[in-house]
PDB file of C-alpha atoms in Angstrom:
ATOM      1  CA  ALA A   1      85.558 150.195 111.033  1.00  0.00           C
ATOM      2  CA  TYR A   2      86.330 149.944 106.644  1.00  0.00           C
ATOM      3  CA  SER A   3      88.412 147.045 104.688  1.00  0.00           C
ATOM      4  CA  ASP A   4      88.583 147.241 101.102  1.00  0.00           C
ATOM      5  CA  PRO A   5      86.179 144.818  99.372  1.00  0.00           C
ATOM      6  CA  HIS A   6      87.697 141.346  98.199  1.00  0.00           C
ATOM      7  CA  TYR A   7      87.326 140.623  94.858  1.00  0.00           C
ATOM      8  CA  TYR A   8      87.351 137.702  92.093  1.00  0.00           C
ATOM      9  CA  TYR A   9      86.450 137.537  88.736  1.00  0.00           C
ATOM     10  CA  GLU A  10      83.064 135.015  87.631  1.00  0.00           C
ATOM     11  CA  LEU A  11      83.868 133.736  84.399  1.00  0.00           C
ATOM     12  CA  THR A  12      81.202 132.162  82.320  1.00  0.00           C
ATOM     13  CA  VAL A  13      81.912 130.223  78.724  1.00  0.00           C
ATOM     14  CA  GLN A  14      79.742 128.280  76.568  1.00  0.00           C
ATOM     15  CA  TYR A  15      80.431 124.150  74.794  1.00  0.00           C
ATOM     16  CA  HIS A  16      79.159 122.263  72.450  1.00  0.00           C
ATOM     17  CA  ALA A  17      78.445 118.820  74.151  1.00  0.00           C
ATOM     18  CA  ALA A  18      77.971 115.780  73.926  1.00  0.00           C
ATOM     19  CA  PRO A  19      74.574 114.458  74.717  1.00  0.00           C
ATOM     20  CA  CYS A  20      73.361 116.777  77.514  1.00  0.00           C
ATOM     21  CA  ASN A  21      72.554 113.051  79.709  1.00  0.00           C
ATOM     22  CA  SER A  22      76.130 111.602  78.357  1.00  0.00           C
ATOM     23  CA  PHE A  23      78.746 111.229  81.728  1.00  0.00           C
ATOM     24  CA  HIS A  24      81.464 113.103  79.006  1.00  0.00           C
ATOM     25  CA  ASN A  25      80.391 116.237  79.623  1.00  0.00           C
ATOM     26  CA  ILE A  26      80.604 115.434  83.722  1.00  0.00           C
ATOM     27  CA  SER A  27      84.720 114.478  82.465  1.00  0.00           C
ATOM     28  CA  PHE A  28      84.090 117.116  80.802  1.00  0.00           C
ATOM     29  CA  GLY A  29      83.905 119.974  83.330  1.00  0.00           C
ATOM     30  CA  LYS A  30      85.796 118.625  85.806  1.00  0.00           C
ATOM     31  CA  ALA A  31      89.023 117.866  82.930  1.00  0.00           C
ATOM     32  CA  LEU A  32      88.098 122.013  82.253  1.00  0.00           C
ATOM     33  CA  LEU A  33      88.335 122.883  85.860  1.00  0.00           C
ATOM     34  CA  GLN A  34      91.761 120.940  86.270  1.00  0.00           C
ATOM     35  CA  ILE A  35      93.505 123.190  82.980  1.00  0.00           C
ATOM     36  CA  LEU A  36      92.087 125.976  84.332  1.00  0.00           C
ATOM     37  CA  SER A  37      93.864 125.546  87.986  1.00  0.00           C
ATOM     38  CA  LYS A  38      96.515 125.264  86.812  1.00  0.00           C
ATOM     39  CA  VAL A  39      97.053 128.439  84.652  1.00  0.00           C
ATOM     40  CA  VAL A  40      96.446 130.239  87.748  1.00  0.00           C
ATOM     41  CA  ALA A  41      98.247 128.376  90.262  1.00  0.00           C
ATOM     42  CA  ASP A  42     101.693 130.272  90.087  1.00  0.00           C
ATOM     43  CA  LEU A  43      98.926 133.161  90.865  1.00  0.00           C
ATOM     44  CA  SER A  44      98.502 131.663  94.147  1.00  0.00           C
ATOM     45  CA  CYS A  45      95.202 131.869  92.763  1.00  0.00           C
ATOM     46  CA  GLU A  46      92.123 129.503  92.027  1.00  0.00           C
ATOM     47  CA  VAL A  47      88.994 128.773  90.208  1.00  0.00           C
ATOM     48  CA  VAL A  48      86.305 126.839  91.646  1.00  0.00           C
ATOM     49  CA  LEU A  49      83.307 125.404  89.526  1.00  0.00           C
ATOM     50  CA  LEU A  50      80.509 127.525  90.479  1.00  0.00           C
ATOM     51  CA  LYS A  51      77.208 125.767  87.972  1.00  0.00           C
ATOM     52  CA  SER A  52      77.427 123.902  85.263  1.00  0.00           C
ATOM     53  CA  GLU A  53      74.015 122.970  83.006  1.00  0.00           C
ATOM     54  CA  CYS A  54      74.260 121.542  79.914  1.00  0.00           C
ATOM     55  CA  HIS A  55      71.089 122.433  77.230  1.00  0.00           C
ATOM     56  CA  HIS A  56      68.968 121.640  73.646  1.00  0.00           C
ATOM     57  CA  VAL A  57      69.810 124.829  71.583  1.00  0.00           C
ATOM     58  CA  LYS A  58      67.878 124.591  68.025  1.00  0.00           C
ATOM     59  CA  MET A  59      70.700 126.215  66.035  1.00  0.00           C
ATOM     60  CA  GLN A  60      69.057 127.527  62.608  1.00  0.00           C
ATOM     61  CA  ARG A  61      70.800 124.917  60.334  1.00  0.00           C
ATOM     62  CA  GLY A  62      71.351 122.503  62.584  1.00  0.00           C
ATOM     63  CA  GLY A  63      68.348 120.969  64.609  1.00  0.00           C
ATOM     64  CA  LEU A  64      69.213 120.555  67.788  1.00  0.00           C
ATOM     65  CA  GLN A  65      72.428 120.210  69.627  1.00  0.00           C
ATOM     66  CA  SER A  66      73.751 120.079  73.554  1.00  0.00           C
ATOM     67  CA  GLU A  67      75.544 123.365  74.712  1.00  0.00           C
ATOM     68  CA  MET A  68      77.226 122.752  78.274  1.00  0.00           C
ATOM     69  CA  PHE A  69      77.028 126.455  80.576  1.00  0.00           C
ATOM     70  CA  PHE A  70      80.423 126.925  82.866  1.00  0.00           C
ATOM     71  CA  THR A  71      79.961 129.553  85.131  1.00  0.00           C
ATOM     72  CA  PHE A  72      83.294 129.605  87.273  1.00  0.00           C
ATOM     73  CA  SER A  73      84.871 131.759  90.285  1.00  0.00           C
ATOM     74  CA  VAL A  74      88.293 133.053  89.775  1.00  0.00           C
ATOM     75  CA  ASP A  75      90.493 134.405  93.849  1.00  0.00           C
ATOM     76  CA  CYS A  76      93.224 134.992  94.256  1.00  0.00           C
ATOM     77  CA  LEU A  77      94.641 133.482  98.053  1.00  0.00           C
ATOM     78  CA  GLU A  78      96.403 135.335 100.841  1.00  0.00           C
ATOM     79  CA  THR A  79      99.386 132.943 101.900  1.00  0.00           C
ATOM     80  CA  ASP A  80     101.763 134.378 104.305  1.00  0.00           C
ATOM     81  CA  THR A  81     103.990 134.500 101.496  1.00  0.00           C
ATOM     82  CA  ILE A  82     102.377 137.115  99.738  1.00  0.00           C
ATOM     83  CA  ARG A  83     101.145 139.088 102.996  1.00  0.00           C
ATOM     84  CA  ILE A  84     104.988 139.215 103.701  1.00  0.00           C
ATOM     85  CA  CYS A  85     105.912 140.341  99.395  1.00  0.00           C
ATOM     86  CA  GLN A  86     105.337 144.346  99.522  1.00  0.00           C
ATOM     87  CA  LYS A  87     105.905 143.805  94.950  1.00  0.00           C
ATOM     88  CA  LYS A  88     103.629 144.798  93.129  1.00  0.00           C
ATOM     89  CA  ALA A  89     103.216 141.987  91.931  1.00  0.00           C
ATOM     90  CA  CYS A  90     102.449 140.351  94.603  1.00  0.00           C
ATOM     91  CA  ALA A  91      99.046 142.225  94.897  1.00  0.00           C
ATOM     92  CA  ALA A  92      95.342 140.928  94.844  1.00  0.00           C
ATOM     93  CA  SER A  93      94.300 142.961  92.322  1.00  0.00           C
ATOM     94  CA  TYR A  94      97.276 142.432  90.419  1.00  0.00           C
ATOM     95  CA  ARG A  95      97.358 138.519  90.731  1.00  0.00           C
ATOM     96  CA  LEU A  96      94.390 138.808  89.747  1.00  0.00           C
ATOM     97  CA  TYR A  97      94.352 140.362  86.353  1.00  0.00           C
ATOM     98  CA  LYS A  98      97.055 138.817  85.637  1.00  0.00           C
ATOM     99  CA  ALA A  99      94.520 135.675  85.910  1.00  0.00           C
ATOM    100  CA  LYS A 100      91.836 136.825  83.586  1.00  0.00           C
ATOM    101  CA  TYR A 101      94.668 137.297  81.250  1.00  0.00           C
ATOM    102  CA  LEU A 102      96.319 133.739  81.616  1.00  0.00           C
ATOM    103  CA  ILE A 103      92.760 132.731  81.192  1.00  0.00           C
ATOM    104  CA  GLU A 104      91.777 134.526  78.189  1.00  0.00           C
ATOM    105  CA  ARG A 105      94.857 133.674  76.370  1.00  0.00           C
ATOM    106  CA  PHE A 106      94.069 130.395  76.687  1.00  0.00           C
ATOM    107  CA  PHE A 107      90.585 130.316  75.428  1.00  0.00           C
ATOM    108  CA  LYS A 108      92.195 131.721  72.356  1.00  0.00           C
ATOM    109  CA  GLN A 109      94.731 129.483  71.182  1.00  0.00           C
ATOM    110  CA  GLU A 110      91.877 126.999  72.064  1.00  0.00           C
ATOM    111  CA  VAL A 111      90.904 128.047  69.070  1.00  0.00           C
ATOM    112  CA  GLU A 112      93.466 128.944  66.980  1.00  0.00           C
ATOM    113  CA  MET A 113      95.010 125.498  67.334  1.00  0.00           C
ATOM    114  CA  ARG A 114      91.157 124.221  66.232  1.00  0.00           C
ATOM    115  CA  ARG A 115      91.468 126.245  62.966  1.00  0.00           C
ATOM    116  CA  LYS A 116      94.303 125.353  62.468  1.00  0.00           C
ATOM    117  CA  SER A 117      93.845 121.846  63.043  1.00  0.00           C
ATOM    118  CA  SER A 118      92.190 119.786  59.517  1.00  0.00           C
ATOM    119  CA  GLU A 119      90.751 117.010  62.327  1.00  0.00           C
ATOM    120  CA  PRO A 120      87.000 117.059  62.419  1.00  0.00           C
ATOM    121  CA  LEU A 121      85.250 119.303  65.781  1.00  0.00           C
ATOM    122  CA  PRO A 122      85.589 116.838  68.294  1.00  0.00           C
ATOM    123  CA  GLU A 123      82.487 116.055  70.336  1.00  0.00           C
ATOM    124  CA  ILE A 124      82.671 119.027  72.859  1.00  0.00           C
ATOM    125  CA  TYR A 125      84.031 121.799  71.659  1.00  0.00           C
ATOM    126  CA  TYR A 126      84.606 126.062  72.731  1.00  0.00           C
ATOM    127  CA  ILE A 127      81.807 128.060  70.963  1.00  0.00           C
ATOM    128  CA  GLU A 128      83.984 130.856  70.349  1.00  0.00           C
ATOM    129  CA  GLY A 129      82.940 134.888  71.743  1.00  0.00           C
ATOM    130  CA  THR A 130      81.277 133.086  74.650  1.00  0.00           C
ATOM    131  CA  LEU A 131      83.802 133.159  77.729  1.00  0.00           C
ATOM    132  CA  GLN A 132      82.777 136.113  79.324  1.00  0.00           C
ATOM    133  CA  MET A 133      84.897 137.655  82.851  1.00  0.00           C
ATOM    134  CA  VAL A 134      83.296 139.918  85.156  1.00  0.00           C
ATOM    135  CA  TRP A 135      84.002 141.467  88.329  1.00  0.00           C
ATOM    136  CA  VAL A 136      83.056 141.442  91.860  1.00  0.00           C
ATOM    137  CA  ASP A 137      83.796 143.312  94.503  1.00  0.00           C
ATOM    138  CA  ARG A 138      82.469 141.165  97.953  1.00  0.00           C
ATOM    139  CA  CYS A 139      82.447 141.953 102.153  1.00  0.00           C
ATOM    140  CA  PHE A 140      83.091 139.880 104.589  1.00  0.00           C
ATOM    141  CA  PRO A 141      80.294 138.502 106.374  1.00  0.00           C
ATOM    142  CA  GLY A 142      79.198 141.596 109.023  1.00  0.00           C
ATOM    143  CA  TYR A 143      80.602 144.616 106.460  1.00  0.00           C
ATOM    144  CA  GLY A 144      78.668 145.778 103.212  1.00  0.00           C
ATOM    145  CA  ILE A 145      79.467 149.314 101.169  1.00  0.00           C
ATOM    146  CA  ASN A 146      76.712 152.594 101.438  1.00  0.00           C
ATOM    147  CA  ALA A 147      78.516 155.106  98.788  1.00  0.00           C
ATOM    148  CA  VAL A 148      75.322 156.812 100.080  1.00  0.00           C
ATOM    149  CA  MET A 149      75.929 156.685 104.262  1.00  0.00           C
ATOM    150  CA  HIS A 150      80.055 157.121 102.851  1.00  0.00           C
ATOM    151  CA  PRO A 151      80.600 159.417 100.234  1.00  0.00           C
ATOM    152  CA  SER A 152      84.058 160.046 101.325  1.00  0.00           C
ATOM    153  CA  CYS A 153      84.983 155.821 100.528  1.00  0.00           C
ATOM    154  CA  PRO A 154      81.959 154.408  98.187  1.00  0.00           C
ATOM    155  CA  LYS A 155      83.540 151.363  97.755  1.00  0.00           C
ATOM    156  CA  CYS A 156      85.312 150.289 100.588  1.00  0.00           C
ATOM    157  CA  CYS A 157      83.180 147.560 102.819  1.00  0.00           C
ATOM    158  CA  VAL A 158      82.345 149.397 106.316  1.00  0.00           C
ATOM    159  CA  ILE A 159      80.832 147.607 108.827  1.00  0.00           C
ATOM    160  CA  CYS A 160      77.031 146.805 109.497  1.00  0.00           C
ATOM    161  CA  SER A 161      76.231 149.302 112.084  1.00  0.00           C
ATOM    162  CA  PRO A 162      73.228 148.027 114.386  1.00  0.00           C
ATOM    163  CA  GLY A 163      70.007 147.657 112.797  1.00  0.00           C
ATOM    164  CA  SER A 164      71.460 145.492 109.646  1.00  0.00           C
ATOM    165  CA  TYR A 165      73.811 142.646 108.695  1.00  0.00           C
ATOM    166  CA  ASN A 166      75.491 141.233 105.985  1.00  0.00           C
ATOM    167  CA  PRO A 167      75.585 137.032 106.635  1.00  0.00           C
ATOM    168  CA  SER A 168      77.698 136.053 103.693  1.00  0.00           C
ATOM    169  CA  ASN A 169      80.177 137.649 101.121  1.00  0.00           C
ATOM    170  CA  GLY A 170      78.198 139.770  99.602  1.00  0.00           C
ATOM    171  CA  ILE A 171      78.399 144.049  98.855  1.00  0.00           C
ATOM    172  CA  HIS A 172      75.104 144.797 101.069  1.00  0.00           C
ATOM    173  CA  CYS A 173      74.477 145.111 104.876  1.00  0.00           C
ATOM    174  CA  LEU A 174      70.708 144.371 105.072  1.00  0.00           C
ATOM    175  CA  GLN A 175      68.335 145.370 106.918  1.00  0.00           C
ATOM    176  CA  CYS A 176      66.809 143.404 110.221  1.00  0.00           C
ATOM    177  CA  ASP A 177      65.021 145.712 113.341  1.00  0.00           C
ATOM    178  CA  LYS A 178      67.207 142.535 116.036  1.00  0.00           C
ATOM    179  CA  SER A 179      70.489 143.245 114.992  1.00  0.00           C
ATOM    180  CA  LEU A 180      71.373 145.185 117.398  1.00  0.00           C
ATOM    181  CA  ARG A 181      75.376 145.412 117.608  1.00  0.00           C
ATOM    182  CA  TYR A 182      77.944 146.705 114.837  1.00  0.00           C
ATOM    183  CA  GLY A 183      79.459 144.483 111.875  1.00  0.00           C
ATOM    184  CA  ALA A 184      76.432 141.488 112.701  1.00  0.00           C
ATOM    185  CA  THR A 185      76.350 138.511 110.008  1.00  0.00           C
ATOM    186  CA  MET A 186      72.710 137.408 111.266  1.00  0.00           C
ATOM    187  CA  CYS A 187      69.274 138.899 111.686  1.00  0.00           C
TER     188      CYS A 187
END
C-alpha cells in the first residue's frame, strides 16, 4: 500500500530579545504565533510553535545580548471543503507554498518598516536574514519512505513490512523483529 507523503514547512527565526528571564519574551512568542497563524488562516493552514529558546550571544562590539530562537511548523489542514475542491489552489502543496510566501513577505515587511522608522529599535525585534524555511516530508504512522526497496516510487510512503514499524509521523520504518504485520505502529 502506498500513499503520498504529507508535507509541512519547519521555519526558524531569531529575534533580538529582552533579558532571557523576562516575561516579555514569552508574551512576544505567543503574539508572534498568533500573527503568523492569522497570516496563513485563509489558506486553511496552521502554525504551531515547536520550540522557543533564549540565549545570551556575545557580540563583537556589543557585549552580551539576548536572542530568542523560535521554531515553528506550518501545515495545511485537510477539510471537507478542500477535499471536494478540485482546483489547483486547493491542493495542500500549493497552499503550503503560498503560506511560505506570505510568511516570508511578513518578515520582509517587518524589516522594511523598521528601516523606514525614525524610532529607536524596540526591545524585541526580528534579526534580518535569520528566517529559514525547510520543506519536510512525513508519512503516517505505519508507513515509511524507502527508495531502495521501492525504486518505482522513491518518494512514496509505503506500508511498513513485517519486521519493521513507524510509531510516528516520521519517514522511516524502523527495524523490529517482534513486528509481524504490515503497517505496524509499535514494536
